[in-house]
PDB file of C-alpha atoms and ligand atoms in Angstrom:
ATOM      1  CA  UNK M   1       0.276   0.160  -0.077  1.00 79.00           C
ATOM      2  CA  UNK M   2       3.149   2.337   0.295  1.00 78.00           C
ATOM      3  CA  UNK M   3       3.054   3.235  -3.557  1.00 83.00           C
ATOM      4  CA  UNK M   4      -1.042   4.232  -3.305  1.00 90.00           C
ATOM      5  CA  UNK M   5      -1.635   7.739  -3.288  1.00 93.00           C
ATOM      6  CA  UNK M   6      -4.277   9.837  -1.677  1.00 94.00           C
ATOM      7  CA  UNK M   7      -5.779  10.349  -5.220  1.00 95.00           C
ATOM      8  CA  UNK M   8      -5.927   6.797  -5.751  1.00 96.00           C
ATOM      9  CA  UNK M   9      -7.982   6.408  -2.763  1.00 96.00           C
ATOM     10  CA  UNK M  10     -10.350   9.150  -3.672  1.00 95.00           C
ATOM     11  CA  UNK M  11     -11.095   7.615  -7.174  1.00 96.00           C
ATOM     12  CA  UNK M  12     -11.241   4.372  -5.588  1.00 97.00           C
ATOM     13  CA  UNK M  13     -13.735   6.033  -2.893  1.00 95.00           C
ATOM     14  CA  UNK M  14     -16.112   7.372  -5.836  1.00 94.00           C
ATOM     15  CA  UNK M  15     -16.114   4.400  -7.598  1.00 95.00           C
ATOM     16  CA  UNK M  16     -17.109   2.157  -5.044  1.00 95.00           C
ATOM     17  CA  UNK M  17     -19.842   4.802  -3.733  1.00 91.00           C
ATOM     18  CA  UNK M  18     -21.298   4.652  -7.045  1.00 91.00           C
ATOM     19  CA  UNK M  19     -20.629   1.142  -8.257  1.00 92.00           C
ATOM     20  CA  UNK M  20     -19.641   2.657 -11.496  1.00 92.00           C
ATOM     21  CA  UNK M  21     -16.345   4.114 -12.979  1.00 94.00           C
ATOM     22  CA  UNK M  22     -18.084   6.435 -15.379  1.00 94.00           C
ATOM     23  CA  UNK M  23     -19.993   8.449 -12.728  1.00 93.00           C
ATOM     24  CA  UNK M  24     -16.906   8.357 -10.447  1.00 94.00           C
ATOM     25  CA  UNK M  25     -15.276  10.148 -13.644  1.00 95.00           C
ATOM     26  CA  UNK M  26     -17.949  12.618 -13.891  1.00 95.00           C
ATOM     27  CA  UNK M  27     -17.846  13.534  -9.950  1.00 91.00           C
ATOM     28  CA  UNK M  28     -14.324  13.848 -10.074  1.00 94.00           C
ATOM     29  CA  UNK M  29     -13.938  15.813 -13.598  1.00 94.00           C
ATOM     30  CA  UNK M  30     -11.748  12.995 -14.840  1.00 95.00           C
ATOM     31  CA  UNK M  31     -12.024  10.817 -18.100  1.00 95.00           C
ATOM     32  CA  UNK M  32     -13.411   7.334 -17.306  1.00 95.00           C
ATOM     33  CA  UNK M  33     -10.008   5.738 -18.735  1.00 96.00           C
ATOM     34  CA  UNK M  34      -8.107   7.528 -15.884  1.00 96.00           C
ATOM     35  CA  UNK M  35     -10.306   6.381 -13.090  1.00 96.00           C
ATOM     36  CA  UNK M  36      -9.590   2.908 -14.795  1.00 95.00           C
ATOM     37  CA  UNK M  37      -6.161   3.263 -14.590  1.00 96.00           C
ATOM     38  CA  UNK M  38      -5.961   4.657 -11.046  1.00 96.00           C
ATOM     39  CA  UNK M  39      -8.092   2.040  -9.535  1.00 96.00           C
ATOM     40  CA  UNK M  40      -5.862  -0.547 -11.624  1.00 96.00           C
ATOM     41  CA  UNK M  41      -2.496   0.985 -10.008  1.00 95.00           C
ATOM     42  CA  UNK M  42      -4.290   0.714  -6.421  1.00 96.00           C
ATOM     43  CA  UNK M  43      -5.096  -2.753  -6.798  1.00 96.00           C
ATOM     44  CA  UNK M  44      -1.638  -3.484  -8.117  1.00 95.00           C
ATOM     45  CA  UNK M  45      -0.425  -1.805  -4.876  1.00 94.00           C
ATOM     46  CA  UNK M  46      -3.233  -3.805  -2.500  1.00 95.00           C
ATOM     47  CA  UNK M  47      -2.285  -7.342  -4.411  1.00 94.00           C
ATOM     48  CA  UNK M  48      -5.821  -8.257  -4.745  1.00 95.00           C
ATOM     49  CA  UNK M  49      -8.907  -7.382  -6.903  1.00 96.00           C
ATOM     50  CA  UNK M  50     -10.884  -4.749  -5.355  1.00 96.00           C
ATOM     51  CA  UNK M  51     -13.873  -4.898  -8.031  1.00 95.00           C
ATOM     52  CA  UNK M  52     -15.557  -7.907  -9.857  1.00 94.00           C
ATOM     53  CA  UNK M  53     -17.562  -7.356 -12.827  1.00 87.00           C
ATOM     54  CA  UNK M  54     -20.898  -9.359 -12.785  1.00 85.00           C
ATOM     55  CA  UNK M  55     -23.238  -8.831 -15.735  1.00 81.00           C
ATOM     56  CA  UNK M  56     -23.107  -4.969 -16.268  1.00 78.00           C
ATOM     57  CA  UNK M  57     -22.889  -4.389 -12.585  1.00 82.00           C
ATOM     58  CA  UNK M  58     -19.697  -3.767 -10.485  1.00 89.00           C
ATOM     59  CA  UNK M  59     -19.320  -5.298  -6.857  1.00 93.00           C
ATOM     60  CA  UNK M  60     -16.647  -4.557  -4.365  1.00 96.00           C
ATOM     61  CA  UNK M  61     -14.650  -7.791  -3.277  1.00 96.00           C
ATOM     62  CA  UNK M  62     -13.997  -8.361   0.158  1.00 96.00           C
ATOM     63  CA  UNK M  63     -10.661  -6.502  -0.083  1.00 96.00           C
ATOM     64  CA  UNK M  64     -12.658  -3.471  -1.934  1.00 96.00           C
ATOM     65  CA  UNK M  65     -15.288  -3.427   1.232  1.00 96.00           C
ATOM     66  CA  UNK M  66     -12.257  -3.278   3.647  1.00 96.00           C
ATOM     67  CA  UNK M  67     -10.500  -0.621   1.518  1.00 96.00           C
ATOM     68  CA  UNK M  68     -13.809   1.236   1.141  1.00 95.00           C
ATOM     69  CA  UNK M  69     -14.473   1.262   4.960  1.00 93.00           C
ATOM     70  CA  UNK M  70     -10.625   2.454   5.289  1.00 95.00           C
ATOM     71  CA  UNK M  71     -11.061   4.972   2.998  1.00 93.00           C
ATOM     72  CA  UNK M  72     -14.335   6.391   4.706  1.00 86.00           C
ATOM     73  CA  UNK M  73     -12.415   6.437   8.199  1.00 86.00           C
ATOM     74  CA  UNK M  74      -9.055   8.086   6.462  1.00 91.00           C
ATOM     75  CA  UNK M  75     -11.487  11.217   4.556  1.00 85.00           C
ATOM     76  CA  UNK M  76     -13.540  11.695   7.794  1.00 76.00           C
ATOM     77  CA  UNK M  77     -10.154  11.811  10.032  1.00 81.00           C
ATOM     78  CA  UNK M  78      -8.904  14.185   7.080  1.00 81.00           C
ATOM     79  CA  UNK M  79     -11.862  16.265   7.189  1.00 69.00           C
ATOM     80  CA  UNK M  80     -11.908  16.734  10.815  1.00 68.00           C
ATOM     81  CA  UNK M  81      -8.065  17.983  10.666  1.00 76.00           C
ATOM     82  CA  UNK M  82      -9.149  20.443   8.097  1.00 70.00           C
ATOM     83  CA  UNK M  83     -11.975  21.912  10.406  1.00 61.00           C
ATOM     84  CA  UNK M  84      -9.111  22.096  13.191  1.00 68.00           C
ATOM     85  CA  UNK M  85      -6.679  23.952  10.976  1.00 74.00           C
ATOM     86  CA  UNK M  86      -9.664  26.348   9.867  1.00 66.00           C
ATOM     87  CA  UNK M  87     -10.234  26.689  13.924  1.00 70.00           C
ATOM     88  CA  UNK M  88      -6.646  27.250  14.601  1.00 72.00           C
ATOM     89  CA  UNK M  89      -6.242  29.709  11.368  1.00 73.00           C
ATOM     90  CA  UNK M  90      -9.375  31.619  13.010  1.00 65.00           C
ATOM     91  CA  UNK M  91      -7.594  31.905  16.291  1.00 60.00           C
ATOM     92  CA  UNK M  92      -4.426  33.299  14.971  1.00 60.00           C
ATOM     93  CA  UNK M  93      -6.315  36.587  14.628  1.00 63.00           C
ATOM     94  CA  UNK M  94      -9.605  37.880  15.989  1.00 74.00           C
ATOM     95  CA  UNK M  95     -10.979  39.694  18.933  1.00 79.00           C
ATOM     96  CA  UNK M  96     -12.676  38.571  22.148  1.00 87.00           C
ATOM     97  CA  UNK M  97     -15.056  40.963  23.992  1.00 89.00           C
ATOM     98  CA  UNK M  98     -15.616  40.243  27.434  1.00 94.00           C
ATOM     99  CA  UNK M  99     -17.918  42.129  29.806  1.00 96.00           C
ATOM    100  CA  UNK M 100     -17.474  41.378  33.636  1.00 95.00           C
ATOM    101  CA  UNK M 101     -19.217  42.232  36.668  1.00 94.00           C
ATOM    102  CA  UNK M 102     -16.876  44.508  38.958  1.00 91.00           C
ATOM    103  CA  UNK M 103     -15.957  41.604  41.451  1.00 88.00           C
ATOM    104  CA  UNK M 104     -14.953  39.520  38.456  1.00 88.00           C
ATOM    105  CA  UNK M 105     -11.802  41.973  37.666  1.00 87.00           C
ATOM    106  CA  UNK M 106     -10.318  40.537  40.602  1.00 84.00           C
ATOM    107  CA  UNK M 107      -9.035  37.559  38.869  1.00 80.00           C
ATOM    108  CA  UNK M 108     -10.334  37.791  34.946  1.00 87.00           C
ATOM    109  CA  UNK M 109      -7.470  40.346  33.826  1.00 85.00           C
ATOM    110  CA  UNK M 110      -4.969  37.710  35.696  1.00 80.00           C
ATOM    111  CA  UNK M 111      -6.404  34.774  33.771  1.00 83.00           C
ATOM    112  CA  UNK M 112      -5.954  36.841  30.739  1.00 86.00           C
ATOM    113  CA  UNK M 113      -2.299  36.753  30.554  1.00 86.00           C
ATOM    114  CA  UNK M 114      -1.308  33.147  29.993  1.00 88.00           C
ATOM    115  CA  UNK M 115      -4.520  32.743  27.630  1.00 89.00           C
ATOM    116  CA  UNK M 116      -2.701  35.836  25.649  1.00 88.00           C
ATOM    117  CA  UNK M 117       0.641  34.056  25.614  1.00 88.00           C
ATOM    118  CA  UNK M 118      -1.309  31.027  24.239  1.00 86.00           C
ATOM    119  CA  UNK M 119      -2.953  32.923  21.478  1.00 84.00           C
ATOM    120  CA  UNK M 120      -0.856  35.917  20.587  1.00 84.00           C
ATOM    121  CA  UNK M 121      -3.137  37.032  17.690  1.00 78.00           C
ATOM    122  CA  UNK M 122      -6.093  37.695  19.489  1.00 82.00           C
ATOM    123  CA  UNK M 123      -7.127  40.980  20.924  1.00 83.00           C
ATOM    124  CA  UNK M 124      -9.401  41.374  23.999  1.00 90.00           C
ATOM    125  CA  UNK M 125     -11.638  44.040  25.007  1.00 88.00           C
ATOM    126  CA  UNK M 126     -12.438  43.683  28.685  1.00 92.00           C
ATOM    127  CA  UNK M 127     -15.656  45.790  30.124  1.00 92.00           C
ATOM    128  CA  UNK M 128     -16.018  45.786  33.710  1.00 94.00           C
ATOM    129  CA  UNK M 129     -19.203  47.071  35.137  1.00 94.00           C
ATOM    130  CA  UNK M 130     -22.038  46.428  37.384  1.00 93.00           C
ATOM    131  CA  UNK M 131     -24.687  43.983  37.070  1.00 93.00           C
ATOM    132  CA  UNK M 132     -27.339  46.503  35.708  1.00 93.00           C
ATOM    133  CA  UNK M 133     -24.576  47.475  33.053  1.00 94.00           C
ATOM    134  CA  UNK M 134     -24.060  43.996  31.955  1.00 94.00           C
ATOM    135  CA  UNK M 135     -27.853  43.493  31.384  1.00 93.00           C
ATOM    136  CA  UNK M 136     -27.596  46.737  29.173  1.00 92.00           C
ATOM    137  CA  UNK M 137     -24.366  45.163  27.019  1.00 92.00           C
ATOM    138  CA  UNK M 138     -26.108  41.928  26.920  1.00 92.00           C
ATOM    139  CA  UNK M 139     -29.246  43.182  25.434  1.00 89.00           C
ATOM    140  CA  UNK M 140     -27.294  44.930  22.810  1.00 84.00           C
ATOM    141  CA  UNK M 141     -25.360  41.729  21.863  1.00 83.00           C
ATOM    142  CA  UNK M 142     -22.250  43.901  22.651  1.00 87.00           C
ATOM    143  CA  UNK M 143     -19.851  41.239  23.834  1.00 91.00           C
ATOM    144  CA  UNK M 144     -18.964  37.845  23.095  1.00 90.00           C
ATOM    145  CA  UNK M 145     -19.099  36.494  26.577  1.00 96.00           C
ATOM    146  CA  UNK M 146     -20.516  37.926  30.032  1.00 96.00           C
ATOM    147  CA  UNK M 147     -19.679  36.877  33.479  1.00 95.00           C
ATOM    148  CA  UNK M 148     -22.084  37.602  36.017  1.00 94.00           C
ATOM    149  CA  UNK M 149     -23.359  36.575  39.491  1.00 93.00           C
ATOM    150  CA  UNK M 150     -26.944  37.018  38.995  1.00 91.00           C
ATOM    151  CA  UNK M 151     -28.915  35.569  36.219  1.00 93.00           C
ATOM    152  CA  UNK M 152     -30.833  37.883  34.070  1.00 92.00           C
ATOM    153  CA  UNK M 153     -34.619  37.159  34.805  1.00 88.00           C
ATOM    154  CA  UNK M 154     -36.141  38.229  31.550  1.00 86.00           C
ATOM    155  CA  UNK M 155     -33.643  37.347  28.943  1.00 89.00           C
ATOM    156  CA  UNK M 156     -32.916  33.940  27.400  1.00 92.00           C
ATOM    157  CA  UNK M 157     -29.265  32.728  27.929  1.00 95.00           C
ATOM    158  CA  UNK M 158     -27.064  30.005  28.137  1.00 94.00           C
ATOM    159  CA  UNK M 159     -25.770  29.678  31.500  1.00 94.00           C
ATOM    160  CA  UNK M 160     -22.460  28.104  32.843  1.00 93.00           C
ATOM    161  CA  UNK M 161     -21.667  28.276  36.322  1.00 92.00           C
ATOM    162  CA  UNK M 162     -17.757  27.899  37.018  1.00 90.00           C
ATOM    163  CA  UNK M 163     -16.741  29.627  40.410  1.00 89.00           C
ATOM    164  CA  UNK M 164     -18.249  30.518  44.023  1.00 89.00           C
ATOM    165  CA  UNK M 165     -18.738  34.301  44.507  1.00 90.00           C
ATOM    166  CA  UNK M 166     -19.473  34.064  48.488  1.00 93.00           C
ATOM    167  CA  UNK M 167     -20.538  37.619  49.772  1.00 95.00           C
ATOM    168  CA  UNK M 168     -18.990  38.370  53.107  1.00 96.00           C
ATOM    169  CA  UNK M 169     -19.460  41.036  56.163  1.00 97.00           C
ATOM    170  CA  UNK M 170     -16.387  43.164  56.136  1.00 96.00           C
ATOM    171  CA  UNK M 171     -15.433  45.253  59.158  1.00 95.00           C
ATOM    172  CA  UNK M 172     -12.113  46.993  60.165  1.00 94.00           C
ATOM    173  CA  UNK M 173     -10.021  44.294  61.992  1.00 91.00           C
ATOM    174  CA  UNK M 174     -10.267  46.222  65.294  1.00 92.00           C
ATOM    175  CA  UNK M 175     -14.007  46.189  65.270  1.00 94.00           C
ATOM    176  CA  UNK M 176     -15.942  45.387  68.333  1.00 95.00           C
ATOM    177  CA  UNK M 177     -17.563  42.630  66.685  1.00 95.00           C
ATOM    178  CA  UNK M 178     -14.593  41.133  65.052  1.00 93.00           C
ATOM    179  CA  UNK M 179     -14.189  38.221  67.627  1.00 93.00           C
ATOM    180  CA  UNK M 180     -18.101  37.562  68.222  1.00 95.00           C
ATOM    181  CA  UNK M 181     -19.648  34.651  66.772  1.00 95.00           C
ATOM    182  CA  UNK M 182     -22.786  34.056  65.153  1.00 95.00           C
ATOM    183  CA  UNK M 183     -23.785  37.685  65.014  1.00 95.00           C
ATOM    184  CA  UNK M 184     -27.383  38.006  64.365  1.00 95.00           C
ATOM    185  CA  UNK M 185     -28.566  40.301  61.621  1.00 94.00           C
ATOM    186  CA  UNK M 186     -30.514  42.635  63.965  1.00 94.00           C
ATOM    187  CA  UNK M 187     -27.327  43.324  65.751  1.00 94.00           C
ATOM    188  CA  UNK M 188     -25.342  43.893  62.646  1.00 94.00           C
ATOM    189  CA  UNK M 189     -28.324  46.510  61.361  1.00 93.00           C
ATOM    190  CA  UNK M 190     -27.443  48.659  64.311  1.00 94.00           C
ATOM    191  CA  UNK M 191     -23.776  49.318  62.462  1.00 95.00           C
ATOM    192  CA  UNK M 192     -23.264  52.143  60.049  1.00 96.00           C
ATOM    193  CA  UNK M 193     -23.572  50.500  56.544  1.00 96.00           C
ATOM    194  CA  UNK M 194     -21.690  51.479  53.480  1.00 96.00           C
ATOM    195  CA  UNK M 195     -23.586  49.908  50.136  1.00 96.00           C
ATOM    196  CA  UNK M 196     -22.946  49.721  46.530  1.00 95.00           C
ATOM    197  CA  UNK M 197     -24.821  51.689  44.140  1.00 94.00           C
ATOM    198  CA  UNK M 198     -28.215  51.091  42.933  1.00 93.00           C
ATOM    199  CA  UNK M 199     -27.868  48.506  39.866  1.00 91.00           C
ATOM    200  CA  UNK M 200     -25.255  46.545  41.846  1.00 94.00           C
ATOM    201  CA  UNK M 201     -25.639  42.908  41.993  1.00 92.00           C
ATOM    202  CA  UNK M 202     -23.900  42.869  45.305  1.00 94.00           C
ATOM    203  CA  UNK M 203     -26.295  45.522  46.768  1.00 95.00           C
ATOM    204  CA  UNK M 204     -29.296  43.644  45.223  1.00 93.00           C
ATOM    205  CA  UNK M 205     -28.120  40.464  47.416  1.00 93.00           C
ATOM    206  CA  UNK M 206     -27.694  42.239  50.578  1.00 94.00           C
ATOM    207  CA  UNK M 207     -30.759  44.324  50.281  1.00 94.00           C
ATOM    208  CA  UNK M 208     -32.912  40.851  49.678  1.00 93.00           C
ATOM    209  CA  UNK M 209     -31.270  38.881  52.771  1.00 94.00           C
ATOM    210  CA  UNK M 210     -32.351  41.925  55.128  1.00 94.00           C
ATOM    211  CA  UNK M 211     -35.699  42.540  53.533  1.00 94.00           C
ATOM    212  CA  UNK M 212     -36.377  38.990  53.933  1.00 94.00           C
ATOM    213  CA  UNK M 213     -35.915  39.127  57.550  1.00 92.00           C
ATOM    214  CA  UNK M 214     -37.773  42.536  57.947  1.00 94.00           C
ATOM    215  CA  UNK M 215     -34.731  44.387  58.844  1.00 94.00           C
ATOM    216  CA  UNK M 216     -33.769  47.334  57.596  1.00 92.00           C
ATOM    217  CA  UNK M 217     -29.982  48.727  57.370  1.00 91.00           C
ATOM    218  CA  UNK M 218     -28.622  52.021  58.594  1.00 90.00           C
ATOM    219  CA  UNK M 219     -26.850  52.870  55.052  1.00 94.00           C
ATOM    220  CA  UNK M 220     -24.256  55.446  56.238  1.00 92.00           C
ATOM    221  CA  UNK M 221     -22.801  55.821  52.721  1.00 94.00           C
ATOM    222  CA  UNK M 222     -23.107  54.771  49.081  1.00 95.00           C
ATOM    223  CA  UNK M 223     -20.109  54.146  47.028  1.00 95.00           C
ATOM    224  CA  UNK M 224     -19.895  52.829  43.531  1.00 92.00           C
ATOM    225  CA  UNK M 225     -16.560  51.059  43.896  1.00 92.00           C
ATOM    226  CA  UNK M 226     -15.657  47.689  46.023  1.00 93.00           C
ATOM    227  CA  UNK M 227     -11.949  49.262  46.219  1.00 91.00           C
ATOM    228  CA  UNK M 228     -13.493  52.464  47.756  1.00 93.00           C
ATOM    229  CA  UNK M 229     -15.492  50.735  49.908  1.00 95.00           C
ATOM    230  CA  UNK M 230     -12.519  48.370  51.359  1.00 93.00           C
ATOM    231  CA  UNK M 231     -11.038  51.850  51.863  1.00 91.00           C
ATOM    232  CA  UNK M 232     -14.020  53.476  53.538  1.00 94.00           C
ATOM    233  CA  UNK M 233     -14.366  50.248  56.185  1.00 94.00           C
ATOM    234  CA  UNK M 234     -10.545  50.572  56.724  1.00 91.00           C
ATOM    235  CA  UNK M 235     -11.071  54.456  57.357  1.00 91.00           C
ATOM    236  CA  UNK M 236     -13.727  53.570  60.096  1.00 92.00           C
ATOM    237  CA  UNK M 237     -16.652  54.428  58.256  1.00 94.00           C
ATOM    238  CA  UNK M 238     -18.636  51.354  58.444  1.00 95.00           C
ATOM    239  CA  UNK M 239     -18.861  47.752  57.648  1.00 96.00           C
ATOM    240  CA  UNK M 240     -19.943  46.357  54.153  1.00 97.00           C
ATOM    241  CA  UNK M 241     -20.829  43.156  52.335  1.00 97.00           C
ATOM    242  CA  UNK M 242     -18.818  42.517  49.263  1.00 95.00           C
ATOM    243  CA  UNK M 243     -17.667  39.429  47.327  1.00 93.00           C
ATOM    244  CA  UNK M 244     -15.058  37.167  49.111  1.00 90.00           C
ATOM    245  CA  UNK M 245     -13.068  37.822  45.867  1.00 86.00           C
ATOM    246  CA  UNK M 246     -12.454  41.259  46.507  1.00 90.00           C
ATOM    247  CA  UNK M 247      -9.962  40.284  49.295  1.00 87.00           C
ATOM    248  CA  UNK M 248      -6.912  39.950  47.070  1.00 75.00           C
ATOM    249  CA  UNK M 249      -3.356  39.017  48.732  1.00 67.00           C
ATOM    250  CA  UNK M 250      -2.739  42.442  48.933  1.00 64.00           C
ATOM    251  CA  UNK M 251      -6.014  43.352  50.507  1.00 55.00           C
ATOM    252  CA  UNK M 252      -5.342  40.482  53.262  1.00 55.00           C
ATOM    253  CA  UNK M 253      -2.437  42.921  54.408  1.00 53.00           C
ATOM    254  CA  UNK M 254      -5.141  45.685  55.004  1.00 65.00           C
ATOM    255  CA  UNK M 255      -6.619  45.709  58.413  1.00 83.00           C
ATOM    256  CA  UNK M 256      -9.866  44.044  57.036  1.00 91.00           C
ATOM    257  CA  UNK M 257     -11.656  41.288  58.699  1.00 93.00           C
ATOM    258  CA  UNK M 258     -14.923  39.005  58.096  1.00 94.00           C
ATOM    259  CA  UNK M 259     -17.229  39.140  60.580  1.00 96.00           C
ATOM    260  CA  UNK M 260     -19.192  35.800  61.572  1.00 96.00           C
ATOM    261  CA  UNK M 261     -22.676  36.729  60.940  1.00 96.00           C
ATOM    262  CA  UNK M 262     -25.845  34.649  60.768  1.00 93.00           C
ATOM    263  CA  UNK M 263     -27.016  33.924  57.271  1.00 91.00           C
ATOM    264  CA  UNK M 264     -23.415  34.625  55.955  1.00 94.00           C
ATOM    265  CA  UNK M 265     -21.688  34.120  53.443  1.00 95.00           C
ATOM    266  CA  UNK M 266     -24.508  34.774  50.962  1.00 94.00           C
ATOM    267  CA  UNK M 267     -23.906  32.237  48.590  1.00 92.00           C
ATOM    268  CA  UNK M 268     -23.613  32.955  45.135  1.00 92.00           C
ATOM    269  CA  UNK M 269     -21.856  31.871  41.799  1.00 91.00           C
ATOM    270  CA  UNK M 270     -20.341  33.622  39.013  1.00 91.00           C
ATOM    271  CA  UNK M 271     -21.780  32.252  35.749  1.00 94.00           C
ATOM    272  CA  UNK M 272     -20.625  32.533  32.068  1.00 95.00           C
ATOM    273  CA  UNK M 273     -23.316  33.446  29.877  1.00 96.00           C
ATOM    274  CA  UNK M 274     -24.073  34.540  26.387  1.00 95.00           C
ATOM    275  CA  UNK M 275     -27.460  35.088  24.578  1.00 93.00           C
ATOM    276  CA  UNK M 276     -29.443  32.066  24.023  1.00 92.00           C
ATOM    277  CA  UNK M 277     -28.927  31.183  19.947  1.00 83.00           C
ATOM    278  CA  UNK M 278     -25.403  33.097  19.767  1.00 82.00           C
ATOM    279  CA  UNK M 279     -23.180  31.293  17.591  1.00 78.00           C
ATOM    280  CA  UNK M 280     -19.958  31.582  19.569  1.00 82.00           C
ATOM    281  CA  UNK M 281     -16.868  32.422  17.642  1.00 79.00           C
ATOM    282  CA  UNK M 282     -14.058  30.344  17.811  1.00 79.00           C
ATOM    283  CA  UNK M 283     -12.131  32.790  19.459  1.00 82.00           C
ATOM    284  CA  UNK M 284     -15.035  32.917  21.853  1.00 87.00           C
ATOM    285  CA  UNK M 285     -15.369  29.225  22.447  1.00 86.00           C
ATOM    286  CA  UNK M 286     -11.724  28.735  22.981  1.00 87.00           C
ATOM    287  CA  UNK M 287     -11.637  31.401  25.984  1.00 90.00           C
ATOM    288  CA  UNK M 288     -14.954  29.487  27.390  1.00 92.00           C
ATOM    289  CA  UNK M 289     -12.903  26.173  27.391  1.00 90.00           C
ATOM    290  CA  UNK M 290     -10.127  27.817  29.064  1.00 90.00           C
ATOM    291  CA  UNK M 291     -11.736  29.739  31.848  1.00 91.00           C
ATOM    292  CA  UNK M 292     -13.726  26.682  32.661  1.00 90.00           C
ATOM    293  CA  UNK M 293     -10.287  24.593  32.911  1.00 88.00           C
ATOM    294  CA  UNK M 294      -8.755  27.604  34.857  1.00 87.00           C
ATOM    295  CA  UNK M 295     -11.530  27.876  37.541  1.00 84.00           C
ATOM    296  CA  UNK M 296     -10.514  25.140  39.639  1.00 73.00           C
ATOM    297  CA  UNK M 297      -7.116  26.797  39.862  1.00 75.00           C
ATOM    298  CA  UNK M 298      -8.597  30.141  40.762  1.00 68.00           C
ATOM    299  CA  UNK M 299     -10.486  28.553  43.685  1.00 69.00           C
ATOM    300  CA  UNK M 300      -7.331  27.553  45.247  1.00 69.00           C
ATOM    301  CA  UNK M 301      -5.701  31.142  44.873  1.00 66.00           C
ATOM    302  CA  UNK M 302      -8.584  32.779  46.165  1.00 57.00           C
ATOM    303  CA  UNK M 303      -8.940  30.160  49.118  1.00 61.00           C
ATOM    304  CA  UNK M 304      -5.176  31.499  49.966  1.00 52.00           C
ATOM    305  CA  UNK M 305      -6.105  34.922  49.448  1.00 47.00           C
ATOM    306  CA  UNK M 306      -8.814  35.125  52.670  1.00 47.00           C
ATOM    307  CA  UNK M 307      -7.377  37.056  55.668  1.00 45.00           C
ATOM    308  CA  UNK M 308      -7.544  35.125  58.857  1.00 41.00           C
ATOM    309  CA  UNK M 309     -10.648  35.725  60.505  1.00 39.00           C
TER     310      UNK M 309
HETATM  311  P1  LIG D 401     -21.863  44.148  41.041  1.00 52.73           P
HETATM  312  O1  LIG D 401     -21.595  42.751  40.772  1.00 52.73           O
HETATM  313  O2  LIG D 401     -20.881  44.676  40.698  1.00 52.73           O
HETATM  314  O3  LIG D 401     -23.475  44.544  40.157  1.00 52.73           O
HETATM  315  O4  LIG D 401     -22.343  44.274  42.613  1.00 52.73           O
HETATM  316  C1  LIG D 401     -21.015  41.801  41.549  1.00 52.73           C
HETATM  317  C2  LIG D 401     -22.164  40.698  42.041  1.00 52.73           C
HETATM  318  O5  LIG D 401     -23.135  40.828  41.487  1.00 52.73           O
HETATM  319  O6  LIG D 401     -21.630  39.885  42.753  1.00 52.73           O
END
């Protein structure tokens, strides 16, 4: 078989499929004698007849049937290979548009570094905004993929959870409640509270917890950034509820502590979402798979990043 060529296999496959040299010739834009010659050479390479003529009909011999099955596998594999190469070519250039909620900015940029090294031809645009900002972008189909913590209610999306995003109560480490266990929500509500801006998913989740208990918060300050809130807590302006992921290793060195409060941490997840029916680009699909894979490592890293309670 070493002398057999891919071209001969193609000619043979067409002849076997049609049961006719003439029709194979038509399909391949060859002459009938050329098909006949190619099959003859292949037969010589195999060392056994591939076709037998009974009356006017052409039949595959046993060796012919085996070779026909083998050809199908070869051509299937080749076409898969071609698709992969096409994908790889697509990956060399392209744009990845990501929109992530504020807390995801604590790990997504870190993860983009290795991704860019793997795929240097990909340009990335990363939008960081709050929950309602993400919903706006989603509705306008501005990005390839979105990372959220709260699923949109009136919009059909494909949704893939990939990491926990617990909300914790943060206070300055010298806070009088710092060493208390199982602090009640009622007791917590006596503390001055710092909250995120309206439209924030964090704010909505906290509000819901207190509303469900019929307890109102003493809101002292409203700030539109997790980092600003952390600074305000350190500065003694009040306590707040933020994602545990906002506590980066650098953050652990600041003077913040997690309070032990009933109902906390509020359990949430990060989800990778995109509009239902949207056809992901090759680039987006590649990032999607990459992120899912990397999520485990991130989980370990963020555990290490928690400050001592
Ligand atoms: P936010 O998003 O910035 O809208 O609060 C964080 C979250 O929903 O967990």
